[in-house]
XYZ file of N, CA and C in Angstrom:
612
model
N 65.378 162.744 -105.644
C 66.194 161.652 -105.121
C 65.327 160.646 -104.362
N 64.321 161.136 -103.631
C 63.441 160.226 -102.912
C 62.670 159.353 -103.888
N 62.228 159.950 -105.000
C 61.487 159.193 -106.008
C 62.371 158.118 -106.631
N 63.594 158.486 -106.978
C 64.523 157.515 -107.567
C 64.825 156.401 -106.577
N 65.076 156.775 -105.322
C 65.377 155.770 -104.299
C 64.215 154.807 -104.135
N 62.988 155.327 -104.068
C 61.834 154.462 -103.851
C 61.630 153.513 -105.020
N 61.861 153.978 -106.246
C 61.705 153.103 -107.411
C 62.731 151.983 -107.380
N 63.993 152.324 -107.159
C 65.039 151.309 -107.120
C 64.851 150.362 -105.948
N 64.414 150.897 -104.818
C 64.197 150.071 -103.642
C 63.075 149.070 -103.896
N 62.033 149.504 -104.593
C 60.928 148.596 -104.914
C 61.420 147.443 -105.786
N 62.272 147.733 -106.748
C 62.790 146.680 -107.616
C 63.585 145.647 -106.817
N 64.356 146.120 -105.846
C 65.142 145.209 -105.007
C 64.247 144.444 -104.040
N 63.262 145.143 -103.479
C 62.462 144.561 -102.394
C 61.343 143.647 -102.860
N 60.832 143.850 -104.051
C 59.607 143.155 -104.462
C 59.636 141.640 -104.276
N 60.653 140.925 -104.770
C 60.613 139.467 -104.583
C 60.629 139.053 -103.120
N 61.341 139.795 -102.294
C 61.389 139.492 -100.863
C 60.035 139.760 -100.202
N 59.394 140.865 -100.581
C 58.087 141.190 -100.016
C 57.031 140.171 -100.449
N 57.083 139.762 -101.695
C 56.125 138.762 -102.179
C 56.294 137.441 -101.432
N 57.544 137.081 -101.153
C 57.797 135.864 -100.380
C 57.268 135.998 -98.962
N 57.480 137.152 -98.338
C 56.990 137.397 -96.983
C 55.466 137.306 -96.934
N 54.800 137.902 -97.898
C 53.336 137.880 -97.934
C 52.820 136.466 -98.159
N 53.509 135.693 -98.994
C 53.072 134.317 -99.239
C 53.221 133.442 -97.999
N 54.150 133.794 -97.113
C 54.371 133.005 -95.891
C 53.467 133.443 -94.746
N 53.118 134.713 -94.702
C 52.286 135.220 -93.610
C 50.813 135.350 -93.996
N 50.551 135.460 -95.311
C 49.194 135.727 -95.807
C 48.664 137.055 -95.275
N 49.602 137.988 -95.067
C 49.258 139.335 -94.606
C 49.955 140.358 -95.498
N 49.436 141.575 -95.522
C 49.999 142.630 -96.362
C 51.315 143.146 -95.797
N 52.162 143.625 -96.706
C 53.452 144.194 -96.309
C 53.691 145.471 -97.099
N 54.274 146.463 -96.435
C 54.511 147.761 -97.084
C 55.887 148.299 -96.711
N 56.372 149.204 -97.557
C 57.587 149.971 -97.273
C 57.206 151.441 -97.266
N 57.732 152.179 -96.299
C 57.468 153.620 -96.219
C 58.750 154.374 -95.921
N 58.737 155.647 -96.271
C 59.831 156.558 -95.962
C 59.252 157.764 -95.232
N 60.120 158.468 -94.537
C 59.707 159.608 -93.727
C 59.667 160.867 -94.578
N 58.597 161.644 -94.410
C 58.470 162.939 -95.066
C 57.938 163.915 -94.034
N 58.816 164.673 -93.415
C 58.418 165.518 -92.298
C 57.986 164.643 -91.140
N 56.834 164.950 -90.562
C 56.335 164.151 -89.440
C 55.407 163.037 -89.909
N 55.353 162.794 -91.225
C 54.514 161.750 -91.796
C 55.359 160.631 -92.382
N 54.695 159.494 -92.601
C 55.257 158.459 -93.454
C 54.509 158.483 -94.770
N 55.197 158.071 -95.837
C 54.579 157.941 -97.151
C 54.895 156.540 -97.669
N 53.860 155.816 -98.077
C 54.038 154.463 -98.608
C 54.670 154.531 -99.991
N 55.758 153.786 -100.192
C 56.452 153.782 -101.484
C 56.425 152.409 -102.139
N 56.036 151.368 -101.420
C 55.926 150.020 -101.990
C 54.930 149.233 -101.151
N 54.199 148.330 -101.795
C 53.190 147.568 -101.067
C 52.841 146.288 -101.818
N 52.744 145.183 -101.078
C 52.192 143.927 -101.584
C 51.039 143.591 -100.649
N 49.814 143.610 -101.173
C 48.635 143.524 -100.321
C 47.862 142.234 -100.542
N 47.156 141.829 -99.505
C 46.166 140.760 -99.586
C 44.823 141.373 -99.198
N 43.710 140.844 -99.709
C 42.406 141.440 -99.396
C 42.087 141.352 -97.903
N 41.913 142.497 -97.289
C 41.546 142.566 -95.871
C 40.574 143.726 -95.687
N 39.596 143.548 -94.840
C 38.650 144.614 -94.532
C 39.142 145.367 -93.304
N 39.955 146.425 -93.551
C 40.502 147.205 -92.445
C 39.994 148.638 -92.535
N 40.231 149.388 -91.476
C 39.605 150.704 -91.333
C 40.109 151.728 -92.342
N 41.374 151.634 -92.755
C 41.959 152.650 -93.624
C 42.511 152.017 -94.899
N 42.296 152.670 -96.022
C 42.863 152.217 -97.287
C 44.330 152.638 -97.344
N 45.180 151.727 -97.825
C 46.612 152.002 -97.923
C 47.075 151.662 -99.337
N 47.611 152.657 -100.031
C 48.141 152.464 -101.370
C 49.449 153.234 -101.491
N 50.130 153.087 -102.609
C 51.351 153.848 -102.833
C 51.013 155.340 -102.775
N 51.759 156.070 -101.987
C 51.514 157.497 -101.825
C 50.658 157.847 -100.629
N 50.049 156.843 -99.983
C 49.262 157.116 -98.778
C 50.156 157.723 -97.706
N 49.612 158.711 -97.006
C 50.365 159.438 -95.988
C 49.644 159.327 -94.637
N 50.399 158.972 -93.589
C 49.879 158.961 -92.220
C 50.860 159.676 -91.312
N 50.363 160.202 -90.199
C 51.270 160.705 -89.164
C 52.182 159.566 -88.734
N 53.454 159.839 -88.579
C 54.441 158.777 -88.368
C 54.328 158.099 -87.008
N 54.139 158.862 -85.962
C 54.275 158.315 -84.616
C 53.306 157.185 -84.293
N 52.051 157.212 -84.737
C 51.135 156.118 -84.381
C 51.307 154.862 -85.239
N 52.259 154.863 -86.177
C 52.443 153.720 -87.063
C 53.727 152.982 -86.715
N 53.753 151.693 -87.000
C 54.978 150.921 -86.750
C 56.098 151.378 -87.677
N 55.763 151.668 -88.931
C 56.765 152.152 -89.877
C 57.364 153.474 -89.405
N 56.497 154.387 -88.958
C 56.967 155.687 -88.506
C 57.838 155.604 -87.272
N 57.482 154.731 -86.348
C 58.293 154.584 -85.134
C 59.712 154.152 -85.474
N 59.830 153.210 -86.411
C 61.161 152.744 -86.819
C 61.963 153.881 -87.450
N 61.316 154.642 -88.325
C 62.019 155.724 -89.016
C 62.387 156.858 -88.068
N 61.501 157.187 -87.146
C 61.797 158.236 -86.166
C 62.886 157.802 -85.189
N 62.868 156.527 -84.814
C 63.872 156.018 -83.883
C 65.263 156.022 -84.486
N 65.347 156.030 -85.817
C 66.654 156.061 -86.481
C 67.293 157.439 -86.436
N 66.509 158.456 -86.086
C 67.036 159.817 -85.990
C 67.612 160.073 -84.604
N 68.566 160.981 -84.481
C 68.992 161.418 -83.154
C 67.797 162.000 -82.406
N 67.728 161.837 -81.080
C 66.573 162.323 -80.317
C 66.200 163.775 -80.600
N 67.187 164.649 -80.688
C 66.884 166.056 -80.950
C 66.248 166.241 -82.323
N 66.718 165.459 -83.297
C 66.171 165.564 -84.648
C 64.755 165.013 -84.712
N 64.497 163.896 -84.030
C 63.140 163.342 -84.035
C 62.153 164.307 -83.371
N 62.594 164.983 -82.310
C 61.727 165.984 -81.669
C 61.415 167.138 -82.611
N 62.426 167.571 -83.363
C 62.209 168.663 -84.328
C 61.232 168.225 -85.419
N 61.415 167.003 -85.919
C 60.539 166.490 -86.979
C 59.107 166.374 -86.484
N 58.937 165.862 -85.275
C 57.591 165.664 -84.730
C 56.886 166.979 -84.406
N 57.645 168.058 -84.330
C 57.025 169.367 -84.095
C 56.345 169.896 -85.350
N 56.667 169.310 -86.517
C 56.035 169.728 -87.757
C 54.608 169.182 -87.818
N 53.659 169.930 -88.348
C 52.286 169.432 -88.456
C 52.176 168.324 -89.498
N 51.336 167.340 -89.206
C 51.079 166.264 -90.162
C 50.243 166.777 -91.320
N 50.472 166.219 -92.500
C 49.681 166.573 -93.676
C 48.814 165.403 -94.132
N 48.589 164.430 -93.242
C 47.879 163.215 -93.640
C 46.370 163.399 -93.715
N 45.814 164.288 -92.922
C 44.373 164.451 -92.902
C 43.641 163.397 -92.095
N 44.385 162.477 -91.468
C 43.797 161.427 -90.633
C 44.183 161.691 -89.180
N 43.192 161.720 -88.295
C 43.476 161.899 -86.876
C 43.660 160.534 -86.221
N 44.857 160.288 -85.726
C 45.157 158.995 -85.114
C 44.485 158.866 -83.749
N 44.239 157.616 -83.352
C 43.630 157.372 -82.035
C 44.594 157.742 -80.913
N 45.874 157.477 -81.120
C 46.879 157.691 -80.079
C 47.519 159.059 -80.279
N 47.404 159.886 -79.267
C 48.012 161.216 -79.285
C 48.971 161.304 -78.091
N 50.196 160.778 -78.224
C 51.106 160.688 -77.082
C 51.679 162.032 -76.674
N 52.042 162.122 -75.410
C 52.749 163.300 -74.921
C 54.200 163.217 -75.387
N 54.921 164.295 -75.201
C 56.337 164.305 -75.592
C 57.114 163.237 -74.828
N 56.799 163.058 -73.556
C 57.483 162.035 -72.751
C 57.164 160.629 -73.253
N 55.900 160.395 -73.631
C 55.523 159.082 -74.164
C 56.226 158.812 -75.486
N 56.311 159.818 -76.326
C 57.007 159.647 -77.613
C 58.461 159.282 -77.387
N 59.127 160.005 -76.504
C 60.543 159.753 -76.238
C 60.763 158.343 -75.692
N 59.901 157.911 -74.772
C 60.031 156.582 -74.188
C 59.808 155.496 -75.237
N 58.825 155.702 -76.108
C 58.535 154.728 -77.164
C 59.696 154.604 -78.129
N 60.266 155.713 -78.538
C 61.371 155.672 -79.491
C 62.626 155.078 -78.864
N 62.840 155.296 -77.573
C 63.976 154.654 -76.896
C 63.819 153.136 -76.938
N 62.592 152.672 -76.704
C 62.333 151.228 -76.726
C 62.569 150.651 -78.121
N 62.126 151.364 -79.147
C 62.323 150.891 -80.517
C 63.806 150.843 -80.857
N 64.549 151.873 -80.461
C 65.992 151.867 -80.714
C 66.658 150.678 -80.035
N 66.214 150.342 -78.838
C 66.840 149.273 -78.071
C 66.576 147.896 -78.673
N 65.352 147.649 -79.154
C 65.035 146.304 -79.635
C 65.130 146.153 -81.146
N 65.161 147.268 -81.885
C 65.385 147.196 -83.320
C 64.151 146.966 -84.169
N 62.972 147.007 -83.617
C 61.724 146.872 -84.362
C 60.617 147.539 -83.562
N 59.454 147.697 -84.184
C 58.370 148.402 -83.494
C 57.036 147.692 -83.688
N 56.127 147.988 -82.781
C 54.774 147.440 -82.795
C 53.777 148.581 -82.666
N 52.711 148.516 -83.447
C 51.574 149.423 -83.277
C 50.327 148.572 -83.108
N 49.603 148.809 -82.029
C 48.421 148.012 -81.721
C 47.202 148.927 -81.660
N 46.575 149.132 -82.830
C 45.377 149.954 -82.956
C 45.596 151.396 -82.495
N 46.815 151.882 -82.621
C 47.105 153.275 -82.258
C 46.761 154.239 -83.382
N 46.839 153.765 -84.629
C 46.481 154.609 -85.756
C 44.965 154.628 -85.959
N 44.360 153.438 -86.012
C 42.919 153.309 -86.227
C 42.465 151.962 -85.690
N 41.202 151.799 -85.373
C 40.701 150.516 -84.871
C 40.942 149.388 -85.877
N 41.363 148.245 -85.350
C 41.538 147.066 -86.187
C 42.881 146.933 -86.855
N 43.729 147.973 -86.810
C 45.022 147.913 -87.493
C 46.127 147.628 -86.482
N 46.800 146.517 -86.701
C 47.908 146.098 -85.843
C 49.087 145.753 -86.762
N 50.278 146.216 -86.426
C 51.410 145.954 -87.320
C 52.740 145.971 -86.577
N 53.717 145.361 -87.233
C 55.099 145.395 -86.769
C 55.963 145.895 -87.920
N 57.083 146.522 -87.599
C 57.961 147.067 -88.638
C 59.415 146.922 -88.239
N 60.280 146.882 -89.255
C 61.722 146.782 -89.056
C 62.417 147.711 -90.048
N 63.627 148.154 -89.734
C 64.321 149.086 -90.628
C 64.948 148.400 -91.829
N 65.046 149.144 -92.918
C 65.832 148.755 -94.089
C 67.044 149.672 -94.127
N 68.220 149.081 -94.300
C 69.463 149.849 -94.204
C 70.259 149.793 -95.503
N 71.099 150.819 -95.687
C 72.006 150.803 -96.825
C 73.330 150.171 -96.419
N 74.301 150.208 -97.321
C 75.581 149.579 -97.056
C 76.384 150.220 -95.946
N 76.031 151.438 -95.557
C 76.700 152.122 -94.462
C 75.980 151.930 -93.133
N 74.867 151.208 -93.152
C 74.105 150.981 -91.926
C 73.048 152.016 -91.639
N 72.910 153.016 -92.508
C 71.904 154.056 -92.302
C 70.524 153.528 -92.678
N 69.514 153.920 -91.921
C 68.143 153.510 -92.204
C 67.609 154.337 -93.368
N 67.175 153.671 -94.430
C 66.684 154.363 -95.623
C 65.163 154.247 -95.760
N 64.557 153.278 -95.074
C 63.112 153.056 -95.152
C 62.745 152.051 -94.068
N 61.468 151.704 -94.005
C 61.014 150.694 -93.047
C 60.047 149.749 -93.745
N 60.030 148.513 -93.283
C 59.198 147.446 -93.837
C 58.273 146.932 -92.756
N 56.998 146.668 -93.098
C 56.087 146.177 -92.071
C 55.276 144.973 -92.518
N 54.573 144.392 -91.564
C 53.517 143.418 -91.795
C 52.300 143.952 -91.052
N 51.171 144.058 -91.757
C 49.942 144.597 -91.176
C 48.884 143.510 -91.089
N 48.197 143.429 -89.942
C 47.156 142.420 -89.739
C 45.893 143.093 -89.214
N 44.798 142.348 -89.270
C 43.558 142.810 -88.655
C 43.570 142.352 -87.202
N 43.356 143.293 -86.300
C 43.463 142.986 -84.867
C 42.481 141.916 -84.423
N 41.325 141.817 -85.084
C 40.330 140.821 -84.694
C 40.728 139.410 -85.134
N 41.674 139.330 -86.073
C 42.073 138.027 -86.609
C 43.404 137.532 -86.065
N 44.308 138.456 -85.772
C 45.680 138.081 -85.411
C 46.077 138.767 -84.117
N 46.467 137.979 -83.141
C 46.853 138.514 -81.832
C 48.252 139.093 -81.876
N 48.573 139.873 -80.853
C 49.928 140.400 -80.719
C 50.923 139.261 -80.583
N 50.529 138.200 -79.888
C 51.426 137.053 -79.683
C 51.785 136.382 -81.012
N 50.801 136.221 -81.894
C 51.085 135.634 -83.208
C 51.935 136.599 -84.039
N 51.581 137.872 -83.985
C 52.296 138.873 -84.772
C 53.776 138.923 -84.389
N 54.055 138.954 -83.092
C 55.451 139.067 -82.636
C 56.151 137.709 -82.533
N 55.387 136.661 -82.311
C 56.010 135.349 -82.157
C 56.253 134.628 -83.462
N 55.319 134.732 -84.414
C 55.437 134.013 -85.677
C 55.883 134.893 -86.839
N 55.314 136.095 -86.931
C 55.597 136.944 -88.088
C 56.848 137.801 -87.923
N 57.173 138.188 -86.706
C 58.341 139.053 -86.501
C 59.641 138.425 -87.002
N 59.929 137.142 -86.691
C 61.170 136.561 -87.227
C 61.225 136.594 -88.751
N 60.084 136.370 -89.413
C 60.041 136.416 -90.874
C 60.265 137.841 -91.372
N 59.687 138.809 -90.675
C 59.884 140.209 -91.040
C 61.350 140.609 -90.918
N 61.974 140.269 -89.808
C 63.378 140.633 -89.601
C 64.278 139.960 -90.633
N 63.978 138.722 -90.955
C 64.744 138.006 -91.974
C 64.600 138.691 -93.330
N 63.381 139.091 -93.668
C 63.131 139.752 -94.946
C 63.800 141.119 -95.005
N 63.702 141.884 -93.930
C 64.342 143.197 -93.888
C 65.856 143.069 -94.051
N 66.435 142.052 -93.435
C 67.868 141.825 -93.582
C 68.246 141.473 -95.011
N 67.421 140.649 -95.675
C 67.706 140.250 -97.052
C 67.592 141.437 -98.008
N 66.558 142.268 -97.812
C 66.414 143.455 -98.658
C 67.585 144.410 -98.450
N 67.966 144.615 -97.195
C 69.091 145.505 -96.893
C 70.378 144.999 -97.531
N 70.603 143.687 -97.477
C 71.816 143.110 -98.068
C 71.827 143.290 -99.583
N 70.677 143.067 -100.219
C 70.603 143.239 -101.668
C 70.776 144.706 -102.055
N 70.213 145.599 -101.250
C 70.364 147.028 -101.529
C 71.828 147.448 -101.396
N 72.506 146.930 -100.383
C 73.929 147.249 -100.207
C 74.744 146.718 -101.382
N 74.389 145.533 -101.880
C 75.101 144.970 -103.032
C 74.909 145.830 -104.270
N 73.691 146.337 -104.452
C 73.429 147.220 -105.591
C 74.252 148.495 -105.480
N 74.366 149.016 -104.257
C 75.164 150.224 -104.055
C 76.637 149.979 -104.358
N 77.107 148.773 -104.015
C 78.527 148.464 -104.161
C 78.905 148.102 -105.584
N 77.918 147.774 -106.417
C 78.209 147.383 -107.795
C 78.838 148.560 -108.537
N 79.880 148.297 -109.326
C 80.513 149.405 -110.063
C 79.534 150.027 -111.044
N 79.521 151.325 -111.062
C 78.649 152.060 -111.966
C 79.418 152.373 -113.237
N 78.943 151.845 -114.352
C 79.611 152.053 -115.637
C 78.973 153.238 -116.339
N 79.781 154.204 -116.649
C 79.299 155.369 -117.375
C 79.546 155.183 -118.858
N 78.487 155.175 -119.625
C 78.613 154.997 -121.073
C 78.858 156.363 -121.696
N 79.991 156.514 -122.369
C 80.265 157.831 -122.966
C 79.256 158.151 -124.055
N 78.856 159.397 -124.100
C 77.918 159.848 -125.117
C 78.660 160.052 -126.436
N 78.054 159.613 -127.546
C 78.725 159.820 -128.832
C 78.890 161.302 -129.130
N 80.027 161.599 -129.671
C 80.332 162.987 -130.002
C 79.869 163.256 -131.414
N 79.041 164.252 -131.554
C 78.550 164.618 -132.888
C 79.708 165.134 -133.721
N 79.794 164.643 -134.959
C 80.904 165.138 -135.805
C 80.764 166.627 -136.068
N 81.893 167.287 -136.022
C 81.902 168.724 -136.284
C 81.931 168.974 -137.784
N 81.159 169.925 -138.238
C 81.196 170.210 -139.694
C 82.581 170.672 -140.122
N 82.951 170.217 -141.313
C 84.270 170.604 -141.840
C 84.317 172.108 -142.044
N 85.467 172.709 -141.776
C 85.568 174.164 -141.984
C 85.373 174.527 -143.453
N 84.661 175.558 -143.677
C 84.403 176.016 -145.044
C 85.549 176.930 -145.499
N 85.946 176.774 -146.729
C 87.018 177.667 -147.225
C 86.550 179.112 -147.256
N 87.473 179.965 -146.950
C 87.171 181.399 -146.945
C 87.509 181.978 -148.292
N 86.555 182.598 -148.910
C 86.798 183.206 -150.226
C 87.532 184.528 -150.057
N 88.649 184.649 -150.730
C 89.424 185.872 -150.649
C 88.939 186.851 -151.696
N 88.938 188.129 -151.357
C 88.472 189.125 -152.344
C 89.436 189.220 -153.522
């Protein structure tokens, strides 16, 4: 189901992501939560020399990423604590190793403002913002981000100029996804194979 969702979501999101990248000249990705990690399921990239390679299927610990913060904040506090207790399978050690109290405070802030920021918490030079993607019921199904090089783009530019574009794009993708969900699903009946005619029974 996650694979099907990610494929369909990419089809809906792609034109919006391409527009966002053309306006910001920065890379944009979509990720979903898998245990205590995020996994990239869609990406429109521009050439940037950053510390970590990011492609479809890339896995990072969720908490140090903007995408992960958004996805974790969408969970009830008890559930996010349970998820974060699971070991990461990313193989990358993040720079930021928050305490349980720091994690809780960060997720409360993300829930309150509706978006998240990561400033070189995952790796040097990586700065990003993320916003949730929702279905027609309002549930968070994924997260969308804009990633910049910290040496090129300040937090002020990221949150002042790119954040409004990100939120607008996330809203448009969510609306299109909800419309796809609401569209009537037509079931095409399968043709029935003709049954062979009964053979006459020879009487003795």
